[in-house]
Each structure stands twice: as structure tokens, then as C-alpha cells.
Amino acid sequence: MAIEPPEPCPERARLEAIIACCEKRTRRAAHKKAIAGQELADAKAAEARARDRLAQWHIDNPDPQGSLLEKIDHV
């Protein structure tokens, strides 16, 4: 007796197609998340460097008005 192939099941085929699409979407989303994570880290590092440079600029270029007021207070 020969084994007959199972009858086609449209619902099963539809669900398998949905799963395949969801897997593809999940892979794309994971890839985008990895890229976004790196971009976030780069942006945070750039911001920290800019804040450090601004702080150093304030040290290198003190406010002349602040210096005058300090001199007046010490008189």
C-alpha cells in the first residue's frame, strides 16, 4: 500500500507564510536596532567630547567681567 501525500491545507500554508514574513521582519528589526544602538553610543560620545571642550574653553577664556567683580570684592 502506497503512502499518499497529505491533502493541501491552505490554512497551514498561510500560517507558514506569515511566520516566514515575521521572521524576516524580526531579522530586519534586530539589524536596525544594532545600527541604532551604535549611533546612540556615537552620539553620546560626541556630546561628551563637545561638553568637555566647552568646559575647557571656559577655563581657557574666563569671563573678564567676573574678574573685575572679584577684584572689587577683594578691595
mmCIF file of C-alpha atoms in Angstrom:
data_model
loop_
_atom_site.group_PDB
_atom_site.id
_atom_site.type_symbol
_atom_site.label_atom_id
_atom_site.label_comp_id
_atom_site.label_asym_id
_atom_site.label_seq_id
_atom_site.Cartn_x
_atom_site.Cartn_y
_atom_site.Cartn_z
ATOM 1 C CA MET A 1 0.000 0.000 0.000
ATOM 2 C CA ALA A 2 1.463 3.335 -1.023
ATOM 3 C CA ILE A 3 1.531 6.288 1.306
ATOM 4 C CA GLU A 4 -0.466 9.105 -0.118
ATOM 5 C CA PRO A 5 0.718 12.687 0.372
ATOM 6 C CA PRO A 6 -1.366 14.758 2.740
ATOM 7 C CA GLU A 7 -4.021 16.941 1.272
ATOM 8 C CA PRO A 8 -3.037 20.559 0.795
ATOM 9 C CA CYS A 9 -4.060 22.701 3.717
ATOM 10 C CA PRO A 10 -4.453 26.370 2.772
ATOM 11 C CA GLU A 11 -4.625 27.488 6.404
ATOM 12 C CA ARG A 12 -1.333 25.779 7.229
ATOM 13 C CA ALA A 13 0.350 27.268 4.151
ATOM 14 C CA ARG A 14 -0.979 30.716 5.080
ATOM 15 C CA LEU A 15 0.344 30.412 8.634
ATOM 16 C CA GLU A 16 3.745 29.227 7.400
ATOM 17 C CA ALA A 17 3.904 32.230 5.056
ATOM 18 C CA ILE A 18 3.007 34.568 7.927
ATOM 19 C CA ILE A 19 5.715 33.024 10.104
ATOM 20 C CA ALA A 20 8.289 33.427 7.335
ATOM 21 C CA CYS A 21 7.347 37.120 6.957
ATOM 22 C CA CYS A 22 7.524 37.635 10.725
ATOM 23 C CA GLU A 23 10.964 36.008 10.891
ATOM 24 C CA LYS A 24 12.205 38.282 8.105
ATOM 25 C CA ARG A 25 10.740 41.323 9.854
ATOM 26 C CA THR A 26 12.364 40.282 13.143
ATOM 27 C CA ARG A 27 15.782 39.969 11.482
ATOM 28 C CA ARG A 28 15.428 43.403 9.868
ATOM 29 C CA ALA A 29 14.341 44.974 13.160
ATOM 30 C CA ALA A 30 17.251 43.394 15.045
ATOM 31 C CA HIS A 31 19.660 44.746 12.424
ATOM 32 C CA LYS A 32 18.151 48.244 12.667
ATOM 33 C CA LYS A 33 18.331 48.073 16.461
ATOM 34 C CA ALA A 34 22.032 47.205 16.339
ATOM 35 C CA ILE A 35 22.714 50.118 13.992
ATOM 36 C CA ALA A 36 20.661 52.492 16.164
ATOM 37 C CA GLY A 37 22.485 51.325 19.287
ATOM 38 C CA GLN A 38 25.841 52.144 17.714
ATOM 39 C CA GLU A 39 24.539 55.514 16.504
ATOM 40 C CA LEU A 40 23.303 56.307 20.024
ATOM 41 C CA ALA A 41 26.675 55.406 21.529
ATOM 42 C CA ASP A 42 28.475 57.556 18.935
ATOM 43 C CA ALA A 43 26.132 60.496 19.592
ATOM 44 C CA LYS A 44 26.623 60.263 23.364
ATOM 45 C CA ALA A 45 30.399 60.153 22.937
ATOM 46 C CA ALA A 46 30.340 63.168 20.600
ATOM 47 C CA GLU A 47 28.185 65.096 23.074
ATOM 48 C CA ALA A 48 30.540 64.268 25.951
ATOM 49 C CA ARG A 49 33.565 65.407 23.914
ATOM 50 C CA ALA A 50 31.805 68.665 22.982
ATOM 51 C CA ARG A 51 30.867 69.329 26.628
ATOM 52 C CA ASP A 52 34.474 68.680 27.674
ATOM 53 C CA ARG A 53 35.750 71.076 25.009
ATOM 54 C CA LEU A 54 33.261 73.742 26.134
ATOM 55 C CA ALA A 55 34.322 73.325 29.757
ATOM 56 C CA GLN A 56 37.967 73.666 28.704
ATOM 57 C CA TRP A 57 37.092 76.739 26.623
ATOM 58 C CA HIS A 58 35.556 78.363 29.720
ATOM 59 C CA ILE A 59 38.739 77.597 31.671
ATOM 60 C CA ASP A 60 40.960 78.992 28.904
ATOM 61 C CA ASN A 61 38.747 82.072 28.323
ATOM 62 C CA PRO A 62 37.496 83.325 31.679
ATOM 63 C CA ASP A 63 34.815 85.987 31.734
ATOM 64 C CA PRO A 64 36.530 89.395 32.063
ATOM 65 C CA GLN A 65 33.560 90.841 33.930
ATOM 66 C CA GLY A 66 33.862 88.094 36.505
ATOM 67 C CA SER A 67 37.499 89.033 37.032
ATOM 68 C CA LEU A 68 36.616 92.687 37.610
ATOM 69 C CA LEU A 69 33.979 91.787 40.177
ATOM 70 C CA GLU A 70 36.434 89.531 42.013
ATOM 71 C CA LYS A 71 38.915 92.411 42.188
ATOM 72 C CA ILE A 72 36.251 94.768 43.565
ATOM 73 C CA ASP A 73 35.268 92.247 46.253
ATOM 74 C CA HIS A 74 38.864 91.938 47.428
ATOM 75 C CA VAL A 75 39.300 95.708 47.945
#
